[in-house]
Coordinates of N, CA and C in Angstrom, one line a residue:
X1 N 0.4 -104.8 21.7 CA 2.0 -105.1 20.7 C 2.0 -103.2 21.5
X2 N 1.5 -102.5 22.5 CA 1.4 -101.5 23.5 C 1.7 -103.0 24.2
X3 N 1.3 -103.9 25.2 CA 1.5 -104.4 26.5 C 2.6 -105.4 25.5
X4 N 3.3 -105.5 25.3 CA 4.8 -105.7 24.6 C 5.8 -104.8 24.6
X5 N 5.4 -104.2 24.2 CA 6.4 -102.6 24.9 C 6.3 -102.3 25.7
X6 N 5.6 -102.2 26.4 CA 5.7 -101.7 27.8 C 6.2 -103.3 28.5
X7 N 6.4 -104.8 28.7 CA 7.4 -106.1 29.0 C 8.8 -105.4 29.2
X8 N 8.6 -105.0 27.5 CA 10.5 -104.7 27.1 C 10.8 -104.0 27.5
X9 N 9.7 -102.8 27.8 CA 10.5 -102.0 28.4 C 10.4 -102.2 30.1
X10 N 10.1 -102.5 30.7 CA 10.4 -103.2 32.4 C 11.3 -104.6 32.2
X11 N 11.3 -105.3 31.4 CA 12.1 -105.5 31.8 C 13.7 -104.9 31.8
X12 N 13.4 -104.7 29.9 CA 15.4 -103.8 30.1 C 15.3 -102.7 31.4
X13 N 14.5 -101.9 32.1 CA 14.7 -101.6 33.1 C 16.0 -101.9 34.7
X14 N 14.9 -103.4 35.0 CA 15.2 -104.7 35.2 C 16.6 -104.9 35.4
X15 N 17.0 -105.5 34.1 CA 18.6 -105.5 34.2 C 19.2 -104.1 33.9
X16 N 18.4 -103.5 33.9 CA 20.1 -101.7 33.9 C 20.1 -101.6 35.3
X17 N 18.9 -101.6 36.8 CA 19.0 -102.2 37.6 C 20.4 -102.7 38.3
X18 N 20.1 -104.1 37.4 CA 20.6 -105.5 38.9 C 22.0 -104.7 37.4
X19 N 23.1 -105.2 36.3 CA 23.7 -104.6 36.6 C 24.7 -103.6 36.5
X20 N 24.2 -101.8 36.8 CA 24.4 -101.5 37.6 C 24.9 -102.0 39.6
X21 N 23.9 -102.5 39.8 CA 24.4 -103.3 40.8 C 25.3 -103.9 41.0
X22 N 24.9 -104.6 39.6 CA 26.9 -105.8 40.2 C 28.2 -105.0 39.6
X23 N 27.8 -104.0 38.2 CA 28.3 -103.2 38.7 C 29.6 -102.5 38.8
X24 N 28.6 -100.7 39.9 CA 29.3 -100.4 40.9 C 30.6 -101.5 42.5
X25 N 30.2 -102.6 42.7 CA 30.8 -103.1 43.3 C 32.3 -103.9 42.6
X26 N 32.2 -104.1 41.8 CA 32.7 -104.4 40.9 C 33.5 -103.0 40.4
X27 N 33.7 -102.1 40.4 CA 34.2 -101.1 41.2 C 34.7 -101.6 40.9
X28 N 34.4 -101.4 42.1 CA 35.1 -101.2 43.7 C 36.3 -102.4 44.2
X29 N 36.2 -103.7 43.5 CA 37.0 -104.7 44.0 C 38.0 -105.0 43.3
X30 N 37.6 -104.6 42.1 CA 38.2 -104.7 40.6 C 39.5 -103.3 40.3
X31 N 38.7 -102.5 40.5 CA 39.3 -100.7 39.6 C 39.9 -100.0 40.9
X32 N 40.0 -100.7 42.8 CA 40.2 -99.6 43.2 C 39.1 -98.5 43.4
X33 N 38.1 -98.6 43.2 CA 37.0 -98.0 43.4 C 36.5 -97.7 44.5
X34 N 36.0 -95.5 45.1 CA 36.0 -95.4 46.6 C 34.9 -96.4 46.8
X35 N 35.0 -96.6 48.2 CA 33.8 -97.4 49.1 C 32.3 -97.5 48.9
X36 N 32.2 -95.7 48.5 CA 30.6 -95.9 49.2 C 30.1 -96.0 47.1
X37 N 30.7 -96.0 46.2 CA 29.7 -96.9 45.5 C 28.5 -98.1 45.7
X38 N 29.3 -98.3 46.6 CA 28.9 -100.3 47.1 C 27.0 -98.8 47.9
X39 N 27.0 -97.3 48.2 CA 25.5 -97.7 47.9 C 25.1 -97.5 47.2
X40 N 25.0 -96.2 45.4 CA 24.3 -96.3 44.7 C 24.5 -97.7 44.2
X41 N 25.2 -98.8 44.4 CA 25.0 -100.6 44.2 C 24.0 -100.7 45.6
X42 N 23.8 -100.8 46.3 CA 22.4 -101.6 46.7 C 21.1 -100.8 46.2
X43 N 21.3 -99.7 46.5 CA 20.4 -98.9 45.5 C 19.9 -99.0 44.8
X44 N 20.4 -99.8 43.2 CA 20.1 -101.1 42.0 C 19.6 -101.2 43.0
X45 N 20.4 -102.5 43.9 CA 20.0 -103.9 43.7 C 18.2 -104.0 44.1
X46 N 18.3 -103.3 45.5 CA 16.4 -103.0 45.8 C 15.3 -102.6 44.4
X47 N 16.0 -101.7 43.1 CA 14.5 -101.2 42.7 C 15.2 -102.6 41.7
X48 N 16.1 -102.8 40.9 CA 15.7 -104.5 40.0 C 14.6 -105.1 41.5
X49 N 15.1 -105.6 42.7 CA 13.9 -106.6 43.5 C 12.5 -105.8 42.8
X50 N 12.4 -104.0 43.4 CA 11.0 -104.0 42.9 C 10.4 -104.5 41.7
X51 N 11.7 -103.7 40.5 CA 11.2 -104.1 39.1 C 10.1 -105.4 39.0
X52 N 11.4 -106.4 39.3 CA 10.7 -107.8 39.3 C 9.5 -108.3 40.1
X53 N 9.1 -107.7 40.9 CA 8.1 -107.5 41.5 C 7.1 -106.9 40.8
X54 N 6.8 -106.0 40.1 CA 5.6 -105.6 38.8 C 5.3 -106.4 38.1
X55 N 5.9 -107.8 37.3 CA 6.5 -108.6 36.7 C 4.9 -109.2 37.5
X56 N 3.1 -108.8 36.4 CA 1.9 -109.7 36.6 C 2.0 -111.4 36.3
X57 N 3.8 -112.2 35.4 CA 3.4 -113.4 35.4 C 3.9 -114.2 36.8
X58 N 3.9 -115.3 37.1 CA 4.2 -116.4 38.4 C 5.8 -116.1 38.1
X59 N 6.3 -115.6 39.2 CA 8.2 -115.2 40.3 C 8.5 -116.6 38.8
X60 N 8.8 -117.6 38.5 CA 9.3 -118.6 38.2 C 9.0 -118.1 36.7
X61 N 8.8 -118.0 36.0 CA 7.9 -117.8 34.9 C 8.8 -116.5 34.5
X62 N 8.7 -115.1 35.4 CA 9.5 -113.8 34.9 C 10.4 -114.1 35.7
X63 N 11.4 -115.7 36.5 CA 13.1 -115.2 36.2 C 13.1 -115.6 34.6
X64 N 12.7 -116.9 34.5 CA 13.0 -117.2 33.0 C 13.1 -116.6 31.9
X65 N 12.5 -115.6 31.9 CA 11.8 -115.1 30.9 C 13.0 -113.5 30.9
X66 N 13.4 -113.0 32.2 CA 14.7 -112.4 32.3 C 15.2 -112.2 31.6
X67 N 16.1 -113.8 32.3 CA 17.3 -114.0 32.3 C 17.6 -113.8 30.9
X68 N 16.8 -113.7 29.4 CA 17.0 -113.2 28.4 C 17.2 -112.3 27.7
X69 N 16.5 -111.5 28.6 CA 16.5 -110.0 28.7 C 18.7 -108.4 28.8
X70 N 18.2 -109.4 30.2 CA 19.6 -109.4 30.8 C 20.3 -110.0 29.2
X71 N 20.4 -110.9 29.0 CA 21.6 -110.9 27.7 C 21.5 -109.8 26.9
X72 N 20.7 -109.4 26.6 CA 20.6 -108.5 25.2 C 21.0 -107.4 25.9
X73 N 20.5 -107.3 26.8 CA 21.0 -105.9 27.5 C 22.5 -105.9 27.9
X74 N 23.3 -107.2 28.7 CA 24.0 -106.7 28.9 C 25.4 -106.4 28.1
X75 N 24.8 -107.0 27.0 CA 25.7 -106.9 25.6 C 25.1 -105.5 25.2
X76 N 24.4 -104.4 25.1 CA 25.0 -103.2 25.1 C 25.5 -102.5 25.9
X77 N 25.1 -102.7 27.7 CA 26.4 -102.4 28.4 C 27.8 -103.0 27.8
X78 N 28.5 -104.2 27.5 CA 29.7 -103.9 27.4 C 29.6 -103.5 26.0
X79 N 29.5 -102.7 25.3 CA 29.4 -102.0 23.7 C 29.5 -100.6 24.3
X80 N 28.5 -100.2 24.8 CA 28.5 -98.5 25.4 C 29.3 -98.3 26.6
X81 N 29.3 -99.1 28.3 CA 29.7 -98.3 29.4 C 31.5 -99.1 28.8
X82 N 31.5 -100.4 28.4 CA 33.1 -101.1 28.7 C 33.7 -100.8 27.3
X83 N 32.7 -100.5 26.2 CA 33.7 -99.6 24.8 C 34.1 -100.5 24.3
X84 N 33.3 -102.0 24.4 CA 33.5 -103.3 23.5 C 32.9 -103.3 22.4
X85 N 32.7 -103.3 21.4 CA 31.8 -104.2 20.3 C 32.0 -104.4 20.6
X86 N 30.4 -105.5 21.1 CA 29.7 -107.6 20.4 C 29.5 -107.4 18.7
X87 N 30.8 -109.0 19.2 CA 31.0 -110.1 18.1 C 29.0 -110.6 17.4
X88 N 29.4 -110.3 15.9 CA 28.1 -111.2 15.8 C 27.8 -113.0 16.2
X89 N 28.3 -113.6 17.0 CA 28.6 -114.4 17.9 C 27.3 -113.8 19.5
X90 N 28.1 -112.6 19.8 CA 27.6 -112.2 20.9 C 26.3 -111.6 20.3
X91 N 25.4 -110.9 18.5 CA 24.3 -110.6 18.5 C 23.5 -112.1 18.3
X92 N 23.7 -113.3 17.7 CA 23.4 -114.6 17.7 C 23.1 -114.7 19.2
X93 N 23.2 -115.5 20.1 CA 23.4 -115.3 20.8 C 21.8 -114.4 21.9
X94 N 22.2 -112.8 21.2 CA 21.1 -112.4 22.4 C 20.5 -112.6 21.2
X95 N 20.0 -112.4 20.2 CA 18.4 -112.5 19.2 C 17.8 -114.7 19.7
X96 N 18.9 -115.7 20.5 CA 18.4 -116.1 20.3 C 17.7 -116.2 22.0
X97 N 18.5 -115.8 22.8 CA 17.8 -115.3 24.1 C 16.9 -114.8 23.7
X98 N 16.4 -113.5 23.3 CA 15.0 -112.7 23.1 C 14.3 -114.1 22.7
X99 N 14.2 -114.9 21.6 CA 13.0 -115.8 21.2 C 12.6 -116.7 22.1
X100 N 14.0 -116.8 23.1 CA 13.2 -117.6 25.0 C 12.7 -117.1 25.8
X101 N 12.4 -115.4 25.0 CA 12.3 -114.9 26.2 C 10.9 -114.9 25.8
X102 N 10.3 -114.3 24.3 CA 9.1 -114.7 24.1 C 8.0 -115.3 23.8
X103 N 9.0 -116.6 23.5 CA 8.6 -117.7 24.0 C 8.1 -117.9 25.8
X104 N 8.1 -117.2 26.5 CA 8.4 -118.0 27.6 C 7.5 -116.5 27.8
X105 N 7.3 -115.8 27.3 CA 6.0 -114.5 28.5 C 4.8 -114.2 27.3
X106 N 5.0 -114.3 25.9 CA 4.2 -114.4 25.2 C 3.3 -115.8 24.6
X107 N 3.4 -116.1 25.4 CA 2.8 -117.8 24.6 C 1.2 -118.0 25.9
X108 N 0.6 -118.3 24.7 CA -1.1 -118.4 24.8 C -1.9 -119.3 26.3
X109 N -1.9 -118.7 27.3 CA -2.4 -118.9 28.7 C -3.3 -119.3 29.5
X110 N -4.2 -120.5 29.7 CA -5.7 -120.0 30.2 C -5.7 -119.4 31.2
X111 N -6.3 -117.8 31.7 CA -6.5 -116.9 32.6 C -7.2 -117.7 33.8

């Protein structure tokens, strides 16, 4: 169970780093934010890449499973940062995506 919690935390941190790395340039472009937002954005994207490299599974499997967690974290971002409450359909979609992540990452495999 502890390994599952660690996996979810690592995926969650990875998703936050990616979202921050994409959100700050979006603020710069769409909301005419200051240019220096690009600096923490670049750092966040470097952190994102480094965090992805910490997963012990094969890269393609990690990328596939990460997508499910990203969907759920992006909806949390929608709620907490953008101030828009996810709909029941959003939550159902995130639940399906997380089930897909669990199947990919937790399936028994030969060592």
